[in-house]
PDB file of C-alpha atoms in Angstrom:
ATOM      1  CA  UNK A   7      34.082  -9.385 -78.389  1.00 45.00           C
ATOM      2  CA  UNK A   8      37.502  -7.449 -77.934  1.00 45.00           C
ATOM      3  CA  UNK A   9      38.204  -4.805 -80.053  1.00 47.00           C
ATOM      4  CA  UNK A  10      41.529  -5.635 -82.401  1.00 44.00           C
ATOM      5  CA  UNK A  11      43.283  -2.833 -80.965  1.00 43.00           C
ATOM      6  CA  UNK A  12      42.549  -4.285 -76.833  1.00 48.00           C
ATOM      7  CA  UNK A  13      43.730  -7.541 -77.690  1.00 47.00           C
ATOM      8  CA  UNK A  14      47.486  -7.529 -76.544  1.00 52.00           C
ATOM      9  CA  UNK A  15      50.278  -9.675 -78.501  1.00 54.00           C
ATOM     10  CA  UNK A  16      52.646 -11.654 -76.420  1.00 54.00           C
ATOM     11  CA  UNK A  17      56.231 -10.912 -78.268  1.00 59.00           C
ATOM     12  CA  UNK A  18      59.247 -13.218 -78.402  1.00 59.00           C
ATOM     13  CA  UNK A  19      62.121 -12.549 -75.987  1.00 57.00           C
ATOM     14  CA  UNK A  20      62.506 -11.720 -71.995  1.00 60.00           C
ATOM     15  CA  UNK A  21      59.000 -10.313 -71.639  1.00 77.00           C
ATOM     16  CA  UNK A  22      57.272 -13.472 -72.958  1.00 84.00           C
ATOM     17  CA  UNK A  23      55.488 -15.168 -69.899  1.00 86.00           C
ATOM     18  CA  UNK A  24      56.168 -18.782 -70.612  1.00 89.00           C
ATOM     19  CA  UNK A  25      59.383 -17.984 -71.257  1.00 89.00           C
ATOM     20  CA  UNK A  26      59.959 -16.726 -68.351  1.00 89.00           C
ATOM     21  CA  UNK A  27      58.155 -19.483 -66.638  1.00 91.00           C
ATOM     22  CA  UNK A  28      60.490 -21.811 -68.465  1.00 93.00           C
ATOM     23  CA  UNK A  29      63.786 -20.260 -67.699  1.00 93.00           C
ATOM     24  CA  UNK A  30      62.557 -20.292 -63.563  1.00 94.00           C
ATOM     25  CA  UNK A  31      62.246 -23.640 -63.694  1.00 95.00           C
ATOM     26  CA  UNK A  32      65.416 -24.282 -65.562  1.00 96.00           C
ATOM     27  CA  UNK A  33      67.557 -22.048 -63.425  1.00 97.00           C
ATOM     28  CA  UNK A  34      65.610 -23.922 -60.427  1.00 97.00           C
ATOM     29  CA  UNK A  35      66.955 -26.899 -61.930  1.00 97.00           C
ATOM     30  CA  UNK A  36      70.803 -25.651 -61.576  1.00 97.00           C
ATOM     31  CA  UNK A  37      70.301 -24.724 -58.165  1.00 98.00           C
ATOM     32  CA  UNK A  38      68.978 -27.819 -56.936  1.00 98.00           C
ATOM     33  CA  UNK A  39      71.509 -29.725 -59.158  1.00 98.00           C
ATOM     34  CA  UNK A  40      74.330 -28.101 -57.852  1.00 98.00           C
ATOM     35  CA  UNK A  41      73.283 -28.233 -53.943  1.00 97.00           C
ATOM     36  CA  UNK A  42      71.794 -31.712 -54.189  1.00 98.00           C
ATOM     37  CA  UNK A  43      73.432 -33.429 -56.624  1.00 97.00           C
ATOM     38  CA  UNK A  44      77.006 -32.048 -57.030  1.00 96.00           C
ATOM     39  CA  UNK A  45      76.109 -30.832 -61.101  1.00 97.00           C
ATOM     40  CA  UNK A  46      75.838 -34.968 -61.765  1.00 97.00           C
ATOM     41  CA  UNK A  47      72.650 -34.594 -62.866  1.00 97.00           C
ATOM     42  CA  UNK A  48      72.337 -34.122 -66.713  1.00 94.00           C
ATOM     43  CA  UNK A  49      70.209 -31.557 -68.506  1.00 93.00           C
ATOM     44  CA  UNK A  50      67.101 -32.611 -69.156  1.00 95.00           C
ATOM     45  CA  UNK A  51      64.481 -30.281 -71.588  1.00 94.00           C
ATOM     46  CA  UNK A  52      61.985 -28.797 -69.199  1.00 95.00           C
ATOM     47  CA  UNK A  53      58.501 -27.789 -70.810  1.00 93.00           C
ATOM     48  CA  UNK A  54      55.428 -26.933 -69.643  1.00 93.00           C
ATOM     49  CA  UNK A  55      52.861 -28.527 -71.199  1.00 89.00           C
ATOM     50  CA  UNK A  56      48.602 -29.717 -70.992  1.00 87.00           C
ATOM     51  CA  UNK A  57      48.842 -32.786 -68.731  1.00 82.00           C
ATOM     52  CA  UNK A  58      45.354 -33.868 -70.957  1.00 78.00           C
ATOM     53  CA  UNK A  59      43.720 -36.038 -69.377  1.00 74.00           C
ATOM     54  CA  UNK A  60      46.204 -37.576 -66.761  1.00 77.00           C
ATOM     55  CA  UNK A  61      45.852 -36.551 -63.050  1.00 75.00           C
ATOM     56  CA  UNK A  62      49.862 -35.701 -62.381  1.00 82.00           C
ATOM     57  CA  UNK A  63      51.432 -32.293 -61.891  1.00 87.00           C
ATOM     58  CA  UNK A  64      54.347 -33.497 -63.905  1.00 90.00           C
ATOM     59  CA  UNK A  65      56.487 -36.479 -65.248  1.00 92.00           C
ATOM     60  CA  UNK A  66      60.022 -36.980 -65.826  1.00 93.00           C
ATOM     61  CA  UNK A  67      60.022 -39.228 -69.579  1.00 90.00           C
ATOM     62  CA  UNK A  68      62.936 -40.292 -70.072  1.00 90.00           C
ATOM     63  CA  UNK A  69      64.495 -40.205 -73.992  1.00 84.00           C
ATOM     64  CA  UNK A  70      61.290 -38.029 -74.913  1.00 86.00           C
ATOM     65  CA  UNK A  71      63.526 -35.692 -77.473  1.00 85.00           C
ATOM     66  CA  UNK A  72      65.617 -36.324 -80.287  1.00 88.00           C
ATOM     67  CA  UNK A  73      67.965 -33.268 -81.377  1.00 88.00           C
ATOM     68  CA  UNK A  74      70.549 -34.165 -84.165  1.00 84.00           C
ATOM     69  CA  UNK A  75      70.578 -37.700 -83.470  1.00 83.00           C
ATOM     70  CA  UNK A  76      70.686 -37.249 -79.504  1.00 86.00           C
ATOM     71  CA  UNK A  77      68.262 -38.564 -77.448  1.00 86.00           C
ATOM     72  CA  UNK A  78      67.370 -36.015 -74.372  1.00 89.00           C
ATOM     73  CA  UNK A  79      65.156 -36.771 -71.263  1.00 93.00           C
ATOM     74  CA  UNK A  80      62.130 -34.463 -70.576  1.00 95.00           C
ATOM     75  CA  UNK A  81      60.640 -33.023 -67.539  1.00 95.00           C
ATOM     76  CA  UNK A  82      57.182 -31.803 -67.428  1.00 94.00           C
ATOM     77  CA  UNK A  83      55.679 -29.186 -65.478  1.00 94.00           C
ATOM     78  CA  UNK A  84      51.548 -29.539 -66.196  1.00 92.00           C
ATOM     79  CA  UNK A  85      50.192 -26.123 -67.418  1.00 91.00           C
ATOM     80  CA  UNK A  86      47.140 -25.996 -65.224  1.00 89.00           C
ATOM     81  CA  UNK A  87      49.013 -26.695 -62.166  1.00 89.00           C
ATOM     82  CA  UNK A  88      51.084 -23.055 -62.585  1.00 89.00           C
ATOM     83  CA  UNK A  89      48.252 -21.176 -60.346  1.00 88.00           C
ATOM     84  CA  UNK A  90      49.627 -23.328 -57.203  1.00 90.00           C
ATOM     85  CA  UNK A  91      52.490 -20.979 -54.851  1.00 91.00           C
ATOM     86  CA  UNK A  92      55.481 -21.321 -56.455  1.00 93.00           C
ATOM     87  CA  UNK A  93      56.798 -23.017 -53.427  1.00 95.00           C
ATOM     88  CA  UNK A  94      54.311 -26.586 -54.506  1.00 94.00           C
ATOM     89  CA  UNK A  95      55.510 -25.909 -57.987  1.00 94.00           C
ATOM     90  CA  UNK A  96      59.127 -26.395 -57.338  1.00 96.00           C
ATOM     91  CA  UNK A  97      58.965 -29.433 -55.138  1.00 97.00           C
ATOM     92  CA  UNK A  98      56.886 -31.014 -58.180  1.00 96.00           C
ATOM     93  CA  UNK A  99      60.097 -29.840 -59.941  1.00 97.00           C
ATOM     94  CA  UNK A 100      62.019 -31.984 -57.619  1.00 98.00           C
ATOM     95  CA  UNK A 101      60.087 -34.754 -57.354  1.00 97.00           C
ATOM     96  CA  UNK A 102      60.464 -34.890 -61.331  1.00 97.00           C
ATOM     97  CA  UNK A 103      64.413 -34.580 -60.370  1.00 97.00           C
ATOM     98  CA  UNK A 104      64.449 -38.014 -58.438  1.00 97.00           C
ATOM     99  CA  UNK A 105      62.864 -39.574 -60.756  1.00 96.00           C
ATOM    100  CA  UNK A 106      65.692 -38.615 -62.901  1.00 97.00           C
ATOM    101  CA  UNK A 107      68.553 -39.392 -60.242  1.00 97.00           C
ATOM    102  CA  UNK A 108      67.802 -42.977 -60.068  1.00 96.00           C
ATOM    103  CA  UNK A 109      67.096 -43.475 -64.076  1.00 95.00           C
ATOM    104  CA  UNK A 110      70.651 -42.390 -64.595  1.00 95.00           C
ATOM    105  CA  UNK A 111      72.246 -44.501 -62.117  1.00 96.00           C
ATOM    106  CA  UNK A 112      69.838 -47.516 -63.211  1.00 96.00           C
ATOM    107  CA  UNK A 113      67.815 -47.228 -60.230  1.00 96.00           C
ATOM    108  CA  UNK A 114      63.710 -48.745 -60.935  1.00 95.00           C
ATOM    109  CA  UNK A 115      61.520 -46.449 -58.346  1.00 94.00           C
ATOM    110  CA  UNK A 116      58.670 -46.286 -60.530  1.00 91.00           C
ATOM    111  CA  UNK A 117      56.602 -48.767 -62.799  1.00 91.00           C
ATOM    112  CA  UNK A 118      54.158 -48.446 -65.550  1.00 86.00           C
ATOM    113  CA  UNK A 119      51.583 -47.872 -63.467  1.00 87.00           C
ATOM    114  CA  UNK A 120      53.359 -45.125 -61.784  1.00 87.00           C
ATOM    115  CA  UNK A 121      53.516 -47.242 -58.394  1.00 93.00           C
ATOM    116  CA  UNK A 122      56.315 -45.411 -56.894  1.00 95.00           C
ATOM    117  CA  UNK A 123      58.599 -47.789 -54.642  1.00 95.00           C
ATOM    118  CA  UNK A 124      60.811 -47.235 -51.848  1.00 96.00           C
ATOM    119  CA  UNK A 125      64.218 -47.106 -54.067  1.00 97.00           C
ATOM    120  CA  UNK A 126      62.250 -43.642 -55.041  1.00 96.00           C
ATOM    121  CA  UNK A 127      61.238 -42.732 -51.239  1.00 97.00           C
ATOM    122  CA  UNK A 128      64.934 -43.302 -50.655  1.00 97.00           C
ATOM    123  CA  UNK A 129      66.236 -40.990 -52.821  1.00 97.00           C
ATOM    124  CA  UNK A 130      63.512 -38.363 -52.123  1.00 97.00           C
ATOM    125  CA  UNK A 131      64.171 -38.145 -48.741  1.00 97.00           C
ATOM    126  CA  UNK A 132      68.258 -39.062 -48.327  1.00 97.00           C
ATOM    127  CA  UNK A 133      69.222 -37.050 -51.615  1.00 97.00           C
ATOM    128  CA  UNK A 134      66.433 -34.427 -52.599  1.00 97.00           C
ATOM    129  CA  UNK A 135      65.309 -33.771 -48.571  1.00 97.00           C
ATOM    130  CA  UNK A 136      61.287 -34.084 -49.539  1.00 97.00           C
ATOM    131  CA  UNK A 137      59.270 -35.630 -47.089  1.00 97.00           C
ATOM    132  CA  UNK A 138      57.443 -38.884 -48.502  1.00 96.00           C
ATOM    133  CA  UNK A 139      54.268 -40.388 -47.665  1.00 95.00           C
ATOM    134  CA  UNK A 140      51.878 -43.832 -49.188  1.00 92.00           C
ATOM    135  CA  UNK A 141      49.133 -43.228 -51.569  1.00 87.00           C
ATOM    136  CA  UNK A 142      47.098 -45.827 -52.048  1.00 85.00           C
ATOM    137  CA  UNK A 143      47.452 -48.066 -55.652  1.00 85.00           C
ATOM    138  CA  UNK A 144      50.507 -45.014 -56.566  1.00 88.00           C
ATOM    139  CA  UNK A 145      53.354 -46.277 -53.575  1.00 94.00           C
ATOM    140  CA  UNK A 146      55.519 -43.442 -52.271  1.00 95.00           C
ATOM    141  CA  UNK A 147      54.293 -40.584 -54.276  1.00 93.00           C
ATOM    142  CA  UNK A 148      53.398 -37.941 -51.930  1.00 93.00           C
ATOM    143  CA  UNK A 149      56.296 -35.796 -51.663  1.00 95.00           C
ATOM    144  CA  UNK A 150      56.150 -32.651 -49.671  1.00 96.00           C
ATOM    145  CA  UNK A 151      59.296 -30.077 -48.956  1.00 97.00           C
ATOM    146  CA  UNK A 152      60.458 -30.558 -45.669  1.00 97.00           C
ATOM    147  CA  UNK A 153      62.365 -27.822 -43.351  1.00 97.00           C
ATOM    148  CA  UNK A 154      65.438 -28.297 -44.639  1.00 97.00           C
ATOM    149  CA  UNK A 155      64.246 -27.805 -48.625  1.00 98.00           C
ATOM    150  CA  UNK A 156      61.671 -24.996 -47.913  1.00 97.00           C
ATOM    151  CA  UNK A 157      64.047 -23.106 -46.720  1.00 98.00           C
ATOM    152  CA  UNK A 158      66.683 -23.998 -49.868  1.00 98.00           C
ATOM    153  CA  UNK A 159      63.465 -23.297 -52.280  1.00 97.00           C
ATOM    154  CA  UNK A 160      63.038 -19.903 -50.136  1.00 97.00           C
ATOM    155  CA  UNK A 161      66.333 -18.873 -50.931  1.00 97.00           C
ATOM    156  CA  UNK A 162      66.295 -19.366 -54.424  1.00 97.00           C
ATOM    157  CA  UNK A 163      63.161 -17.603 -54.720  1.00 96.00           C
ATOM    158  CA  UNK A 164      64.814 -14.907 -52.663  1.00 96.00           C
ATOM    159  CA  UNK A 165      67.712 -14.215 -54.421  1.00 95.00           C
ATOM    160  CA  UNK A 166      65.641 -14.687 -57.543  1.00 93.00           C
ATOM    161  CA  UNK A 167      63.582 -12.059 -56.361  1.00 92.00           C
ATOM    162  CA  UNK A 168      60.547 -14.044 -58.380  1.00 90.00           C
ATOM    163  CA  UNK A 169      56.968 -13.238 -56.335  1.00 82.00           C
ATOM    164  CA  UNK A 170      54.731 -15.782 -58.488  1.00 78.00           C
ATOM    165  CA  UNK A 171      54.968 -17.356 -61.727  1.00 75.00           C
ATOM    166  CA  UNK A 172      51.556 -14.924 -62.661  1.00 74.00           C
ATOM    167  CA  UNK A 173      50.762 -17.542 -65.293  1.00 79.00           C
ATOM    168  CA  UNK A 174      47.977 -19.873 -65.288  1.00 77.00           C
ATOM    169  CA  UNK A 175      46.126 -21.770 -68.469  1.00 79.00           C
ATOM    170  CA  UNK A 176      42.796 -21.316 -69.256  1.00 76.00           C
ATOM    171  CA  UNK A 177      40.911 -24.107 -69.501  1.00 66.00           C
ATOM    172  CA  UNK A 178      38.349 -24.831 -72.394  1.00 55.00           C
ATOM    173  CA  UNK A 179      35.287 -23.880 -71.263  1.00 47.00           C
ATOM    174  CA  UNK A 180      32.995 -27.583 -72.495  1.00 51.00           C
ATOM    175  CA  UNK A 181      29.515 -27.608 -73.842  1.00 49.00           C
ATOM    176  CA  UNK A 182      27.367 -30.366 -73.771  1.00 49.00           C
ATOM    177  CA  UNK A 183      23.084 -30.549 -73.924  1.00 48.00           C
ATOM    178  CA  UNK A 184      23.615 -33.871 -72.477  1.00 52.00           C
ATOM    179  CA  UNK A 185      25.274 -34.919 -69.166  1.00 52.00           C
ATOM    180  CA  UNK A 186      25.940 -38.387 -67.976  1.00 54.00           C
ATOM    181  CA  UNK A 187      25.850 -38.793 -64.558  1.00 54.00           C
ATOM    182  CA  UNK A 188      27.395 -41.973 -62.370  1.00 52.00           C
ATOM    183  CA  UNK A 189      26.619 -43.233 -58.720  1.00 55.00           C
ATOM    184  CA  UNK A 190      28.583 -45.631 -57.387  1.00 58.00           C
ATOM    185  CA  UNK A 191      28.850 -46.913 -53.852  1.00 57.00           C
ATOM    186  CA  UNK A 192      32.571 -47.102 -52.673  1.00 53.00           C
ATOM    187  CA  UNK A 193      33.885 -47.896 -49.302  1.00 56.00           C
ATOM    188  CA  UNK A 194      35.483 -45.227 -46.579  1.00 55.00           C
ATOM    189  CA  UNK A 195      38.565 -46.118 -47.573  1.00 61.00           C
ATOM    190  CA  UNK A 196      37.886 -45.562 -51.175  1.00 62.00           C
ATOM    191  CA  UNK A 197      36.410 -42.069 -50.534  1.00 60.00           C
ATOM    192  CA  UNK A 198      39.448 -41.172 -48.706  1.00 63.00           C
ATOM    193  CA  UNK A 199      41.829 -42.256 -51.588  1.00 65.00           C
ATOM    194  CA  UNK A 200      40.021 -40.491 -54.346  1.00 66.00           C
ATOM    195  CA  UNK A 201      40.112 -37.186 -52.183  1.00 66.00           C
ATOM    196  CA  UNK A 202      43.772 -37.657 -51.524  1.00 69.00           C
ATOM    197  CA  UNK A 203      44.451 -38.279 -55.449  1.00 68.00           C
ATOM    198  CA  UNK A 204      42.372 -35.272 -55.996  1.00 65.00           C
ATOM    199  CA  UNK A 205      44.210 -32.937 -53.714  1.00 66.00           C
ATOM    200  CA  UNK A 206      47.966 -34.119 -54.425  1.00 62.00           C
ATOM    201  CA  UNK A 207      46.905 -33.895 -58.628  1.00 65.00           C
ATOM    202  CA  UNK A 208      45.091 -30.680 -58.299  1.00 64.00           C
ATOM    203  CA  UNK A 209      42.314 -31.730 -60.156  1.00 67.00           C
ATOM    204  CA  UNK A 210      38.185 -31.522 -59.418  1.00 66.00           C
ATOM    205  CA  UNK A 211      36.349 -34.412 -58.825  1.00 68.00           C
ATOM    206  CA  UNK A 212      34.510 -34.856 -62.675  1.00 65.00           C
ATOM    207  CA  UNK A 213      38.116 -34.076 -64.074  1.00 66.00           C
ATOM    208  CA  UNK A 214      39.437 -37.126 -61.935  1.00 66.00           C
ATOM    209  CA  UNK A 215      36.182 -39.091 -62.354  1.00 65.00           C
ATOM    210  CA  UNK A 216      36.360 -38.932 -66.262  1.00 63.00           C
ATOM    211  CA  UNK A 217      40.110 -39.903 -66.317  1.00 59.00           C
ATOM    212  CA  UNK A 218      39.285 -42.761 -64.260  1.00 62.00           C
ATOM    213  CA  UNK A 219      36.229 -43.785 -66.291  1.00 59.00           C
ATOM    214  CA  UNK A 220      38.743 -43.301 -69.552  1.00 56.00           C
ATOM    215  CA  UNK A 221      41.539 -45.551 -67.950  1.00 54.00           C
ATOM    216  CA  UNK A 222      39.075 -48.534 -67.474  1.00 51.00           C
ATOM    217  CA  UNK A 223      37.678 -47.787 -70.721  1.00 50.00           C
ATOM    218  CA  UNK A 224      41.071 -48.875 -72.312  1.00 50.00           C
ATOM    219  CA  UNK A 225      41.258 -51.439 -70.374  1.00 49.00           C
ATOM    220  CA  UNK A 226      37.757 -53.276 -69.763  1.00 47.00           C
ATOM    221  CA  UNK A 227      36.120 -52.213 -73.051  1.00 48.00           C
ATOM    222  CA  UNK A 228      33.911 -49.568 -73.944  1.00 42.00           C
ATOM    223  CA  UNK A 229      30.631 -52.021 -72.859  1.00 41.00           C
ATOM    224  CA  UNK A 230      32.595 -52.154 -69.258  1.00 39.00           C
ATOM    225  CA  UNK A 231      30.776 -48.416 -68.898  1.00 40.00           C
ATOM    226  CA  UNK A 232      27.434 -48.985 -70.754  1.00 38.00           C
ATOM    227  CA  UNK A 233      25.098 -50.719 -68.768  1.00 39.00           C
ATOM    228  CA  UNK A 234      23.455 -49.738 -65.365  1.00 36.00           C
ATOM    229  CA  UNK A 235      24.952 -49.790 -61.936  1.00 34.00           C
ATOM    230  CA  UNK A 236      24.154 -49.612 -58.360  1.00 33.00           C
TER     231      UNK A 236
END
């Protein structure tokens, strides 16, 4: 155990990590406003928060905050996603800015089960210059910076002079004496779509595995997950 006098204090103001990580991404956000969007977009709150359980590297929610009787749109960065390069964690920055592009001009490009349709690939590519591709049961949610916006995130990292966000969040480290183990037989195509969800959400295979076990939980029943299968 660390000794009081090893264990460091983070203080409020410019020095404080996350706040520094916070005010990157907002001043991101200005950038890419201004050179994509002409300044139309409106402000949204930008935190960085525990994604929990979900496999996403961030969401755009829109209405999320209520100051003094005003209603304010968040975007989400997902604390454990922070250890990527900088470069991944800025297009997830503009990804998050489509989404908000087309909900204030009325624009649908997502649904509740975040199937993400071409009126978002649209805007991706023709407005925000990320390269889209098909994911399978998600739509158009790949996004990946092409030449044109590596280069624009390379410049505001340049003239930023930022080298890494040098932030990460620990995970909780889980204890258990009893472990529950599930085969299941899934086709080729099904292996390849649970390693592409796992690679574009950053997230391990029994991370993924338990989301997807608590998603049909809510929706099957608890018995859905109690007998045995083959």
């Amino acid at each position: 155990m660390k000794e009081e006098s090893d264990i460091q204090t983070i203080e409020p103001g410019s020095n404080n990590p996350y706040i520094k990580a916070v005010n990157i991404l907002n001043d991101a956000f200005d950038y890419f406003n201004e050179i994509y969007a002409d300044n139309l977009l409106k402000r949204p709150l930008i935190t960085i928060l525990s994604r929990g359980r979900k496999a996403c590297l961030g969401w755009h929610w829109k209405n999320k905050w209520d100051y003094q009787d005003s209603l304010h749109t968040e975007i989400m960065i997902a604390a454990e996603t922070l250890r990527r390069p900088i470069h991944d964690v800025l297009e997830t920055l503009l990804h998050e800015m489509v989404h908000l592009w087309n909900s204030q001009h009325d624009i649908e490009d997502c649904n509740a089960a975040q199937y993400h349709n071409k009126a978002f690939k649209r805007t991706a590519e023709e407005k925000f210059f990320l390269e889209v591709d098909r994911m399978p049961q998600k739509g158009y949610a790949i996004t990946r910076l092409s030449i044109k916006s590596r280069d624009d995130v390379q410049n505001f990292i340049d003239r930023e002079q930022i080298s890494d966000f040098r932030l990460s969040r620990v995970s909780e480290m889980k204890t258990s004496s009893a472990k529950k183990q599930y085969m299941i037989n899934v086709s080729e195509e099904d292996y390849f779509w649970f390693k592409n969800i796992k690679t574009q959400t950053d997230t391990n295979s029994k991370e993924l595995f338990s989301q997807m076990r608590d998603q049909y939980m809510e929706q099957m029943g608890e018995e859905f997950l109690t007998g045995t299968y083959e």
